[in-house]
Coordinates of C-alpha atoms in Angstrom, one line a residue:
Chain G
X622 CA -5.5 9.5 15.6
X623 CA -8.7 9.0 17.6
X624 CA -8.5 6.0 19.5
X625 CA -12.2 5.9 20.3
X626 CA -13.6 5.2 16.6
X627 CA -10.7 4.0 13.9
X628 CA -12.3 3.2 10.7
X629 CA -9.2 1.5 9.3
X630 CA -6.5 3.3 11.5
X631 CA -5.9 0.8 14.3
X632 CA -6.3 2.3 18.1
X633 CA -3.3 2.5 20.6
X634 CA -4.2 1.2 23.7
X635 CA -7.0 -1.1 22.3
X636 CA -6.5 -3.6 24.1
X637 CA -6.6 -1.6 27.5
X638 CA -10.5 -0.9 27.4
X639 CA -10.7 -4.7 27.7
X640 CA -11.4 -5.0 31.8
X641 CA -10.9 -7.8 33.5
X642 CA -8.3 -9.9 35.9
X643 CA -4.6 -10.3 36.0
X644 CA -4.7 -12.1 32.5
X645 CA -6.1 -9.0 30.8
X646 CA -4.0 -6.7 32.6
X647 CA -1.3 -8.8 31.1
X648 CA -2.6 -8.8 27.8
X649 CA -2.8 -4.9 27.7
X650 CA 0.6 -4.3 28.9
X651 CA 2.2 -6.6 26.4
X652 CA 0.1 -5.1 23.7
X653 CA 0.6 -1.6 24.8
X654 CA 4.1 -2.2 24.7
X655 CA 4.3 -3.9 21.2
X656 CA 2.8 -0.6 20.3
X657 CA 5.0 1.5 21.9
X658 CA 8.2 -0.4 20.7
X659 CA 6.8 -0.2 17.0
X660 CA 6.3 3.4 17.5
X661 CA 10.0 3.9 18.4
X662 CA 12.0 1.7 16.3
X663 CA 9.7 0.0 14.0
X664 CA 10.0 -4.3 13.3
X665 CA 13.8 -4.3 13.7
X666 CA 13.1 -3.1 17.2
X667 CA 10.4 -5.5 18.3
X668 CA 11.5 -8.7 19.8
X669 CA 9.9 -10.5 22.5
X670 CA 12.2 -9.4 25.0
X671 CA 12.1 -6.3 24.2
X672 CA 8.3 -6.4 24.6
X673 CA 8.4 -8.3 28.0
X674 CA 10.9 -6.0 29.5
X675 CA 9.2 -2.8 28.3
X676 CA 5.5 -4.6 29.7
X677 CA 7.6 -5.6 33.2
X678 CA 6.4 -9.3 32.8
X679 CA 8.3 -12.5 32.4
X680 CA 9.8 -13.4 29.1
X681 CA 8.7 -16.7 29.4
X682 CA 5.0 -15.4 30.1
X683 CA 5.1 -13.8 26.5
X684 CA 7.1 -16.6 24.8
X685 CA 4.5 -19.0 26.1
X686 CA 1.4 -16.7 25.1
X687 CA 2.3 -15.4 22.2
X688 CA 5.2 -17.4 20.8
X689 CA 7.2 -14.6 18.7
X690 CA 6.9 -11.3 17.0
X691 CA 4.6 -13.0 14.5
X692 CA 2.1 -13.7 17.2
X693 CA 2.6 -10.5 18.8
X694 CA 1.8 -8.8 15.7
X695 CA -1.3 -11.0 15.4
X696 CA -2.7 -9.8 18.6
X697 CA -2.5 -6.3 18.4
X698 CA -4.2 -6.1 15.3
X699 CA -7.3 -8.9 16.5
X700 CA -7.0 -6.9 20.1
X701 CA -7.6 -3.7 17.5
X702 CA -11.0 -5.4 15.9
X703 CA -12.3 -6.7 19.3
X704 CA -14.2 -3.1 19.5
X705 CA -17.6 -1.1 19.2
X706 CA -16.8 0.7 16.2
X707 CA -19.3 1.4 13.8
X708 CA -19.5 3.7 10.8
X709 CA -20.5 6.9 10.6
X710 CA -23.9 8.0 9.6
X711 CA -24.1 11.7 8.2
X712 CA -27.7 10.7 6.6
X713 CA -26.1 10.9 2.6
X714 CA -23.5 8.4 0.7
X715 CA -21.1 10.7 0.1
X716 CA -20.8 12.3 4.1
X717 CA -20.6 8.5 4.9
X718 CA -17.4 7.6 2.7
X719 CA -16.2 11.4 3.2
X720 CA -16.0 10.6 7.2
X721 CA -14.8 6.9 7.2
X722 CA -11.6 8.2 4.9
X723 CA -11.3 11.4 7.1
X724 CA -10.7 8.6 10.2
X725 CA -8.3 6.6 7.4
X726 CA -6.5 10.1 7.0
X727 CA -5.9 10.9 10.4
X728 CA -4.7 7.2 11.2
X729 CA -2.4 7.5 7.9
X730 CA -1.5 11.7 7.4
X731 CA 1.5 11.8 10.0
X732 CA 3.2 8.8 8.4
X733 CA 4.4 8.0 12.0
X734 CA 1.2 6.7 13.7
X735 CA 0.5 3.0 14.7
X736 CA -1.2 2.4 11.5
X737 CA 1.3 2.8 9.5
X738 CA 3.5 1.1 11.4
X739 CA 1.9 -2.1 11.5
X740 CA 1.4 -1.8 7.9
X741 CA 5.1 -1.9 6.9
X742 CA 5.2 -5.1 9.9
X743 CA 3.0 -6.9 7.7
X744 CA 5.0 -6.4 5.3
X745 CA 7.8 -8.3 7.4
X746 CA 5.4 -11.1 8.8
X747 CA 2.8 -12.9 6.8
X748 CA 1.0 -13.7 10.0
X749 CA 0.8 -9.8 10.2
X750 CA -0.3 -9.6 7.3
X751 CA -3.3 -12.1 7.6
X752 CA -4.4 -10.1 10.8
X753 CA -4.2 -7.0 9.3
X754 CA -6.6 -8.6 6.1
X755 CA -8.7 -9.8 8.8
X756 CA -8.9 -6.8 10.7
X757 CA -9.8 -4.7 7.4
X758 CA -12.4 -7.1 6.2
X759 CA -14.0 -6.6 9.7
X760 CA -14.1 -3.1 8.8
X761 CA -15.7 -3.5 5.4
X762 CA -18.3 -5.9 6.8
X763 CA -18.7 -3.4 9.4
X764 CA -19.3 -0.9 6.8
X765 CA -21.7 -2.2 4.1
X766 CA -24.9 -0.7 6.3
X767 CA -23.1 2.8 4.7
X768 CA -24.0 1.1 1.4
X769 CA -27.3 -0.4 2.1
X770 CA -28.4 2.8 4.0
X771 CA -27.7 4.5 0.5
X772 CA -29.3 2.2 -1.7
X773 CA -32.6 2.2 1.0
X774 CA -32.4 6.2 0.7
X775 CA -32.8 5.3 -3.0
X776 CA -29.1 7.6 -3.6
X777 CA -28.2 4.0 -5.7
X778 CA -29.3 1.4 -7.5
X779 CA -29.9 -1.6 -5.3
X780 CA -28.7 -3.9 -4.9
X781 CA -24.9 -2.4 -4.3
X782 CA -21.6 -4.8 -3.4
X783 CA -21.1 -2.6 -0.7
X784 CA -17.0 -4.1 -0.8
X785 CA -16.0 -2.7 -3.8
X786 CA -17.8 0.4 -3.5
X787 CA -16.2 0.7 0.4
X788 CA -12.5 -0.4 -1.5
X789 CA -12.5 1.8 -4.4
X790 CA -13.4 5.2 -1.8
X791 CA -10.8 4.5 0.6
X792 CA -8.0 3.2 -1.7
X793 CA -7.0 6.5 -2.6
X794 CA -6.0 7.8 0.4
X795 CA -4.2 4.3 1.7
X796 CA -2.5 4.8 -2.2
X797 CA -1.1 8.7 -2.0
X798 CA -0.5 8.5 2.2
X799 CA 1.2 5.0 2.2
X800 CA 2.8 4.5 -1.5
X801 CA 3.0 7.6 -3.0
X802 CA 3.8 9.0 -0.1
X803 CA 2.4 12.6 -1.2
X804 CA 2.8 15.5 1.0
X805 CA -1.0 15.0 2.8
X806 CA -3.8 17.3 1.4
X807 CA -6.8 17.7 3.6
X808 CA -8.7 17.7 0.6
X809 CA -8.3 14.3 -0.1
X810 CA -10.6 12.7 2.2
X811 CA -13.7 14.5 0.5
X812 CA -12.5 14.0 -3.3
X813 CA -12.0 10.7 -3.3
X814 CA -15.3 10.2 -1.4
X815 CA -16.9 12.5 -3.6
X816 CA -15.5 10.6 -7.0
X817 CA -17.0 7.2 -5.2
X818 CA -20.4 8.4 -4.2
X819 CA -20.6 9.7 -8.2
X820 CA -20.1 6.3 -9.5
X821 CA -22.1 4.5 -7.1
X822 CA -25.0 6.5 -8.1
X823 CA -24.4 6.0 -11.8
X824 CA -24.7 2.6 -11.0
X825 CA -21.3 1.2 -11.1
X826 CA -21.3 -1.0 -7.8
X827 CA -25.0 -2.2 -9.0
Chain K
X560 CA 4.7 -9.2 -15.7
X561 CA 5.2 -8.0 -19.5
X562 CA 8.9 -6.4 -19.1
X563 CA 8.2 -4.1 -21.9
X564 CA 5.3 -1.7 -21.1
X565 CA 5.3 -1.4 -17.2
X566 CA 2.4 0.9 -16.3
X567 CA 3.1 1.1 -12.9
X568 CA 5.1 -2.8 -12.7
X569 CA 8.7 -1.7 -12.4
X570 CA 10.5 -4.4 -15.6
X571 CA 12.6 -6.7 -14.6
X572 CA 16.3 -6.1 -16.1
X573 CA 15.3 -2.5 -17.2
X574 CA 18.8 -1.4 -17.3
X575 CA 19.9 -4.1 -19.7
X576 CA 18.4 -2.4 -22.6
X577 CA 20.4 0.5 -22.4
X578 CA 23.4 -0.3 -24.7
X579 CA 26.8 1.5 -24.3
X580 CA 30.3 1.0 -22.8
X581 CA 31.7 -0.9 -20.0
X582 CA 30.4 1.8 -17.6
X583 CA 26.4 0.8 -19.0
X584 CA 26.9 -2.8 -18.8
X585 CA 28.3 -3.4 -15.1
X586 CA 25.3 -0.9 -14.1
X587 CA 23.4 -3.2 -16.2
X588 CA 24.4 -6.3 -14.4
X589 CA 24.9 -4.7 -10.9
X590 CA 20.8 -3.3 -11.5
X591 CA 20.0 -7.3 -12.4
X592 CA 21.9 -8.3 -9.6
X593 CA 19.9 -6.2 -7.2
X594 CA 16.5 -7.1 -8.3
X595 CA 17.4 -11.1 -8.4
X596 CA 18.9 -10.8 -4.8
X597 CA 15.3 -9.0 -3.9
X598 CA 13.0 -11.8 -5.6
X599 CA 15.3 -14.1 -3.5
X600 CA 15.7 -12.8 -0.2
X601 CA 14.3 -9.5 0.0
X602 CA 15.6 -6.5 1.7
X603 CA 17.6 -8.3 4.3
X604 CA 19.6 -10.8 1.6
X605 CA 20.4 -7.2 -0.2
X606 CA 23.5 -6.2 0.5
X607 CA 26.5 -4.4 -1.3
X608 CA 28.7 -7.4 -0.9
X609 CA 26.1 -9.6 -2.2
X610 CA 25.3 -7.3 -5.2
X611 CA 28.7 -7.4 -5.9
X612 CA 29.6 -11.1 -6.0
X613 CA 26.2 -11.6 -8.1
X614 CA 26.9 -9.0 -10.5
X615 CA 30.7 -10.0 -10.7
X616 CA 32.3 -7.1 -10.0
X617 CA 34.7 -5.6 -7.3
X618 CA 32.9 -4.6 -4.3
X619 CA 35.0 -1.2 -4.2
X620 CA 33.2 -0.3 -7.7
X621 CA 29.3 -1.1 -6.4
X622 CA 30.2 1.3 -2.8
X623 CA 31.8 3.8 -5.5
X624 CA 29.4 4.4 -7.5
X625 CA 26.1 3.4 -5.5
X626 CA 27.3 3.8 -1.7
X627 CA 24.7 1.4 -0.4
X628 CA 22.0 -0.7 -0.6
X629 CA 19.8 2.8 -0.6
X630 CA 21.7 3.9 -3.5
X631 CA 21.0 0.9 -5.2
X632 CA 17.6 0.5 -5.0
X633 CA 17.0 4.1 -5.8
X634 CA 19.3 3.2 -9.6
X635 CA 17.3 0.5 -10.0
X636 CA 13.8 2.8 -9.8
X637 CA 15.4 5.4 -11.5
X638 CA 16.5 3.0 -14.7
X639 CA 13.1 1.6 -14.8
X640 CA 11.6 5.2 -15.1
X641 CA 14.4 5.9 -18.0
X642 CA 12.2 3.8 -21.0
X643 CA 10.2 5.1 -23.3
X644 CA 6.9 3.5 -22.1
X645 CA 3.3 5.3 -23.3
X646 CA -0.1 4.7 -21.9
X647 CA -2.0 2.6 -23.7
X648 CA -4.5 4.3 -26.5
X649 CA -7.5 2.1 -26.9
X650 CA -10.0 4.9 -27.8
X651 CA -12.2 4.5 -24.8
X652 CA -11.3 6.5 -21.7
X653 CA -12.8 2.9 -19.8
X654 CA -10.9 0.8 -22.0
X655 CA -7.5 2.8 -21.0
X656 CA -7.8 2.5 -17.7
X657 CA -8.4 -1.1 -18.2
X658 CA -5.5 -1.8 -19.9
X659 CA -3.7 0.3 -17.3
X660 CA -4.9 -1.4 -14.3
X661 CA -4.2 -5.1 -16.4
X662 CA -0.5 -3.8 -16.4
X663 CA -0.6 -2.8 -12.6
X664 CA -2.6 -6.2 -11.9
X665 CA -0.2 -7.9 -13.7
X666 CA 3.2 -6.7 -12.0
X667 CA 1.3 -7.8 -8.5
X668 CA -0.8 -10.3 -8.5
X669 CA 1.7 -13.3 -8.0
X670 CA 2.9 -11.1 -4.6
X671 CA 6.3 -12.2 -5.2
X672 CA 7.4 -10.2 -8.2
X673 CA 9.8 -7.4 -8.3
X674 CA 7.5 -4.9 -8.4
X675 CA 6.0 -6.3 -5.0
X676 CA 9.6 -6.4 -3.6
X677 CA 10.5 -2.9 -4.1
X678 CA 7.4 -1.5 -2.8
X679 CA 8.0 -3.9 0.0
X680 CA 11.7 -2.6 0.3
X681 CA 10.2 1.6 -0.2
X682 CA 9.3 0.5 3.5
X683 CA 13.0 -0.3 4.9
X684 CA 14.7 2.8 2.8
X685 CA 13.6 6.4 3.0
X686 CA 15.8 6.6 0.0
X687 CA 13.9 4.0 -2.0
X688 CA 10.8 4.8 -1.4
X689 CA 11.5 8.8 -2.6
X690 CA 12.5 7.2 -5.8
X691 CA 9.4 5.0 -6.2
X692 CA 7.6 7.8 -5.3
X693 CA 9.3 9.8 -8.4
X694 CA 8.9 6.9 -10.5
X695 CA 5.0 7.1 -10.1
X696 CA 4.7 10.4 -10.8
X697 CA 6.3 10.1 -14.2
X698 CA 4.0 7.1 -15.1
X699 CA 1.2 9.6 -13.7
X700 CA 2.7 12.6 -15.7
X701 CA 2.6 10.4 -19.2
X702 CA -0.9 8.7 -18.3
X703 CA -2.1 12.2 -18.3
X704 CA -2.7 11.9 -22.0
X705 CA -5.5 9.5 -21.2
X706 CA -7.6 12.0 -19.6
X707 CA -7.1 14.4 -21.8
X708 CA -7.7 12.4 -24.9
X709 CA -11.0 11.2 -23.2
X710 CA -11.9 14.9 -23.0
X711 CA -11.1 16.0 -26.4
X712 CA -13.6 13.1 -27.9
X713 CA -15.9 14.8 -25.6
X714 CA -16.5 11.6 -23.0
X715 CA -15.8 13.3 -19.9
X716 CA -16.1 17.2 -18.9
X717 CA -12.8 19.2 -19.5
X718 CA -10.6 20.1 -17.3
X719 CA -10.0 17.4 -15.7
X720 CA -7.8 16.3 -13.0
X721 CA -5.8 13.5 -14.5
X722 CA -3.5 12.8 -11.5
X723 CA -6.5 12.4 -9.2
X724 CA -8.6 10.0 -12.1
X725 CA -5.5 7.9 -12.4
X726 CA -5.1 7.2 -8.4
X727 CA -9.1 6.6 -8.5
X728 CA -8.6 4.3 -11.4
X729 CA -5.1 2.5 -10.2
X730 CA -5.6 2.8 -6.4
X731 CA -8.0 -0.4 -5.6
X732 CA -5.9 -2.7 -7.9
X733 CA -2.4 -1.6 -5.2
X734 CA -5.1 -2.1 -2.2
X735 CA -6.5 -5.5 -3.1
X736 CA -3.2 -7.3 -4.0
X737 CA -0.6 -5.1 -1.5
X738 CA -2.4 -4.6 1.4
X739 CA -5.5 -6.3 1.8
X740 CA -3.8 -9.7 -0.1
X741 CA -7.1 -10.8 -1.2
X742 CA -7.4 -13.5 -3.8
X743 CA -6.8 -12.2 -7.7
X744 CA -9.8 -11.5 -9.0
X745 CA -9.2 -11.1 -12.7
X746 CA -12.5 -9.0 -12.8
X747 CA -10.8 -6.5 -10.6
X748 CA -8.9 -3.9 -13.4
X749 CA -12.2 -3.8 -15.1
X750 CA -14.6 -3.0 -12.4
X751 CA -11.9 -0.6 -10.8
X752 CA -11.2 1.0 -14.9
X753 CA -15.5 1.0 -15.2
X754 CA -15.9 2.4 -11.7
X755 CA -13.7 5.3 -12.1
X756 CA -14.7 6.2 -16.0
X757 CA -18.1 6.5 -14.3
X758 CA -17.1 8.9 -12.0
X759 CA -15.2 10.9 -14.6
X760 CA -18.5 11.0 -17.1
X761 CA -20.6 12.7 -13.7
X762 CA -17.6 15.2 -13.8
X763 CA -16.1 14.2 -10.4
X764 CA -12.6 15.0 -11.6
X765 CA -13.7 18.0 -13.0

């Protein structure tokens, strides 16, 4: 996964381009860390000692900061959305949606990554599962230039609800990657972009 | 969620209308037993002991003949797949896909159905979620007649791919309700059914 421009994959490390004093530093290790633990032994290995031992800071540091898992969770994914990104202009609709699901792709293919990792935590925690809503709507709001771009090129009907347009091209590969759980075809990225930009342009967003 | 034509919503007490023998009913009640404790408690209240005082039956028959909680969630996928469910035939390719994606909307929108719980559980067992996984692609297999009735009446361009038109069409009704949690929107089967038959009448799952 690139780290330096998820669409809807979730970065490791975000939280370490944050500079700043000790606090930060803090912040990053104990983020890092819930990463890392994630990574290894998914939710049933995350627990806040676990997370302040593998960090090297206090337990009580992280039970007073961050409470429990829950608020861990939380953290990581808001640390995730605190970032530059932006989407990815190719100058057409469809390059648009085709790149934005190649970044969901990458973030989702291996079926090991960070991504999908906090995915199944939120299925564990509703608090995860509020950030993570948060984090994707971010995205999406992020992303509606990709639709108004389009509709200014005059590739759709304006005006466009850029949500459901951005939803219905990147559902398919969350749906075969994460449910379905389909061996991953590189293909899939540019079809399901492809099928998204046809509609939009037939006016079924508009 | 209508227990007798699950598109993609797995019915609740599936097993129970197979008829037969003593063997067919304790499956019957030990399959009921599962999918009550997992509206309950979810994965972690499901265990064989559990299953086996709910169901009323010796615990040495449920680790007999289903091993573990694995083996149990994987019977209960596989009886839901054993019915003798068919797409719905409403003469429009869009109006399908509709009805489709009401079923689908259906089975998840209260979030705490059984349907929500097994995909939910597909991400504590490897077993489980191999089974869903199978179960899919039988509904996927008979929804193919969908797509290629819509071809014969001449409304979209044949060949077409009928797996990839019925992830477009499903995909954004999962993604709302499972991952993204957003509010049911009752307008969302149609727009995602519309959106897709649009796609399919440009040919982009041609």
């Amino acid at each position: 996964m690139d780290s330096s421009t998820p669409a809807s994959g979730i970065s490791e490390g975000a939280a370490r381009r944050r500079t700043g004093g000790r606090s930060a530093r803090v912040r990053a290790e104990v983020l890092d860390a819930v990463g890392a633990l994630l990574l290894e032994a998914g939710y049933d290995g995350l627990t806040v000692d676990a997370v302040a031992e593998r960090a090297g800071v206090h337990r009580t540091t992280v039970y007073r900061r961050w409470r429990d898992v829950g608020g861990l969770l939380v953290d990581v994914l808001d640390a995730a959305a605190d970032d530059t990104w932006t989407p990815p202009d190719t100058g057409s609709l469809e390059g648009d949606l085709a790149a934005l699901n190649q970044e969901v792709y990458e973030a989702l293919a291996s079926g090991t990554g960070l991504t999908t990792a906090l995915i199944a935590a939120s299925f564990r925690s509703a608090e995860a599962a509020e950030a993570l809503g948060r984090f994707w709507e971010d995205r999406y709001a992020r992303c509606a230039v990709v639709v108004s771009r389009a509709a200014a090129r005059g590739e759709i009907p304006a005006p466009a609800d850029s949500r459901a347009l951005l939803v219905a091209a990147t559902a398919p590969v969350y749906h075969e990657l994460l449910l379905l759980r389909t061996a991953p075809d590189p293909a899939l990225p540019g079809r399901a972009a492809a099928a998204t930009a046809a509609a939009a342009r037939a006016g079924a967003f508009s």
